[in-house]
């Protein structure tokens, strides 16, 4: 997990058609054409994940036109929901960047070029998203939303408002998706799987928004926010409360930069080390300056310094996935604690 990925992209588009209504086919064709109309240097792997539709999506290929002919279809045997479909798509992706889109939404001209420019300029960037406009299925514009560009304000937005990224606008590193375990498949996060993933992602890896409207989201009676709005709001509130208690918006970006500098690694690599220490309580030998930064990054862990540990790893071992015991410095160990911070008032 080093350096900027190349500009080759897998576009991950899950589909479940309960029937072969002409309007569903029209909207999917429109979505696919909005992908193939993008211009940027890089190969595109357009992956439709058919989540067990009663009539296979493959059978509609002719009706999907030239854009449909360019798509690869991964058909799942049974319908198990969008989270499972997304994780199957991540496993089947061919490229190091994953772009998301839904079957009734579209990308606007210039979207991918703007995001690729961000990845080219910042090798530590893990995820980019854009502003969006909400429209009816007939194309009538309802409202537009542009969210803050930088890491700290993105964290603040997630606490104050909720999901920080319009899902269908996201382009993100596949290796980070896999390091985080993909989309969480937990009942408590049903219909909020994207925010559940992003709330963990932005704790450890740098995001950035394009502050332009480059994605069109179709509001329909079948949308998750309409059919499962109460459950979605409950899960979102829980995630916002967790982030509020961590209180990272003003401190995390500088702390992660300091942690990376003390380790002599990139911010992306430092985020991976912090994630693995947070998740697995692995002992890591590091300079004392890195320990101080780590305590800021992991407020929900007790970060202790040990004189000796037989299984201590070095930061390089953590990044490379090896288990060699050597190096100098103190040994840091991040142990889970019982989170007991008082509720933090949130703006609504």
Coordinates of C-alpha atoms in Angstrom, one line a residue, residues 15-157:
X15 CA -28.2 -4.3 -10.0
X16 CA -31.4 -6.1 -8.8
X17 CA -34.3 -6.0 -11.2
X18 CA -37.5 -7.4 -9.7
X19 CA -39.0 -7.2 -13.2
X20 CA -37.9 -6.1 -16.7
X21 CA -39.8 -2.9 -16.8
X22 CA -38.7 -0.6 -19.7
X23 CA -38.0 2.2 -17.3
X24 CA -35.5 0.2 -15.3
X25 CA -33.7 -0.7 -18.5
X26 CA -33.7 2.9 -19.6
X27 CA -32.2 4.2 -16.4
X28 CA -29.5 1.5 -16.3
X29 CA -28.6 2.3 -19.9
X30 CA -28.4 6.0 -19.0
X31 CA -26.1 5.2 -16.0
X32 CA -23.8 3.0 -18.1
X33 CA -23.6 5.7 -20.8
X34 CA -22.6 8.3 -18.2
X35 CA -19.6 6.1 -17.4
X36 CA -18.5 5.4 -21.0
X37 CA -18.9 9.1 -21.8
X38 CA -16.2 10.0 -19.2
X39 CA -12.8 11.0 -20.6
X40 CA -9.7 10.4 -18.5
X41 CA -6.4 8.5 -19.0
X42 CA -7.0 4.9 -17.7
X43 CA -8.7 1.7 -18.4
X44 CA -12.3 1.1 -17.3
X45 CA -13.6 -2.3 -16.0
X46 CA -17.3 -1.7 -16.0
X47 CA -18.7 -4.4 -13.6
X48 CA -22.4 -5.0 -13.2
X49 CA -23.1 -7.2 -10.2
X50 CA -26.5 -8.9 -10.8
X51 CA -27.8 -9.6 -7.3
X52 CA -29.9 -12.6 -8.3
X53 CA -32.5 -10.8 -10.5
X54 CA -35.3 -13.1 -11.5
X55 CA -34.5 -12.4 -15.1
X56 CA -30.7 -12.2 -15.5
X57 CA -29.4 -8.7 -16.3
X58 CA -27.3 -10.3 -19.0
X59 CA -30.5 -11.0 -21.0
X60 CA -31.0 -7.2 -21.4
X61 CA -27.6 -6.5 -22.9
X62 CA -28.9 -5.7 -26.3
X63 CA -31.3 -3.1 -24.9
X64 CA -28.4 -1.5 -22.9
X65 CA -26.7 -0.5 -26.1
X66 CA -23.0 0.1 -26.8
X67 CA -22.3 1.0 -23.2
X68 CA -23.9 -2.3 -22.1
X69 CA -21.8 -4.2 -24.5
X70 CA -18.7 -2.9 -22.7
X71 CA -19.9 -4.2 -19.3
X72 CA -18.8 -7.3 -17.5
X73 CA -21.7 -9.1 -15.7
X74 CA -21.1 -11.0 -12.4
X75 CA -24.3 -12.9 -11.7
X76 CA -25.0 -14.0 -8.1
X77 CA -27.0 -17.1 -7.6
X78 CA -29.4 -15.6 -5.1
X79 CA -30.5 -12.1 -4.0
X80 CA -28.7 -11.4 -0.7
X81 CA -28.8 -7.6 -0.7
X82 CA -26.6 -4.7 -1.8
X83 CA -23.9 -5.2 0.9
X84 CA -23.2 -8.7 -0.2
X85 CA -23.3 -7.6 -3.9
X86 CA -20.8 -4.8 -3.3
X87 CA -18.4 -7.1 -1.5
X88 CA -18.6 -9.7 -4.2
X89 CA -17.8 -6.9 -6.7
X90 CA -14.8 -5.8 -4.7
X91 CA -13.4 -9.3 -4.8
X92 CA -13.9 -9.5 -8.5
X93 CA -12.5 -6.1 -9.4
X94 CA -9.6 -6.0 -11.8
X95 CA -8.1 -2.6 -10.9
X96 CA -6.7 -0.7 -7.9
X97 CA -9.4 2.0 -7.9
X98 CA -13.0 1.4 -7.3
X99 CA -15.7 3.8 -8.5
X100 CA -19.3 3.4 -7.3
X101 CA -22.5 4.0 -9.2
X102 CA -26.1 2.8 -8.8
X103 CA -28.4 1.7 -11.6
X104 CA -30.6 4.8 -11.7
X105 CA -28.0 7.5 -11.1
X106 CA -25.5 9.2 -13.5
X107 CA -22.1 10.8 -13.5
X108 CA -21.9 14.3 -15.0
X109 CA -19.2 15.2 -17.6
X110 CA -15.7 15.7 -16.1
X111 CA -16.3 13.8 -12.9
X112 CA -13.7 11.1 -13.3
X113 CA -11.1 13.5 -14.7
X114 CA -11.4 15.8 -11.7
X115 CA -11.1 12.9 -9.2
X116 CA -8.1 11.4 -11.1
X117 CA -6.3 14.7 -10.9
X118 CA -6.7 14.5 -7.1
X119 CA -5.2 11.0 -6.9
X120 CA -2.3 12.1 -9.2
X121 CA -1.5 15.1 -7.0
X122 CA -1.6 13.2 -3.6
X123 CA -0.2 9.7 -3.3
X124 CA -1.6 9.5 0.2
X125 CA -5.2 10.1 -1.0
X126 CA -7.4 7.1 -0.3
X127 CA -10.8 8.3 -1.4
X128 CA -12.4 11.0 -3.4
X129 CA -16.1 12.0 -3.8
X130 CA -18.0 14.9 -5.4
X131 CA -21.0 17.1 -4.9
X132 CA -24.3 15.9 -6.1
X133 CA -27.7 17.1 -7.4
X134 CA -30.9 15.4 -6.5
X135 CA -33.3 14.8 -9.3
X136 CA -36.6 13.0 -10.0
X137 CA -36.7 10.0 -12.3
X138 CA -37.9 12.4 -15.0
X139 CA -34.8 14.6 -14.5
X140 CA -36.3 17.5 -12.6
X141 CA -33.7 19.1 -10.3
X142 CA -34.7 19.2 -6.7
X143 CA -31.6 20.4 -4.7
X144 CA -27.8 20.2 -4.8
X145 CA -25.3 19.4 -2.1
X146 CA -21.6 20.2 -2.0
X147 CA -19.6 19.1 1.0
X148 CA -16.3 20.3 2.5
X149 CA -13.1 19.2 0.7
X150 CA -10.6 18.6 3.5
X151 CA -10.2 15.8 6.0
X152 CA -11.0 17.7 9.2
X153 CA -14.1 19.3 7.9
X154 CA -15.2 16.0 6.4
X155 CA -15.0 14.5 9.9
X156 CA -16.9 17.4 11.3
X157 CA -19.6 16.9 8.7

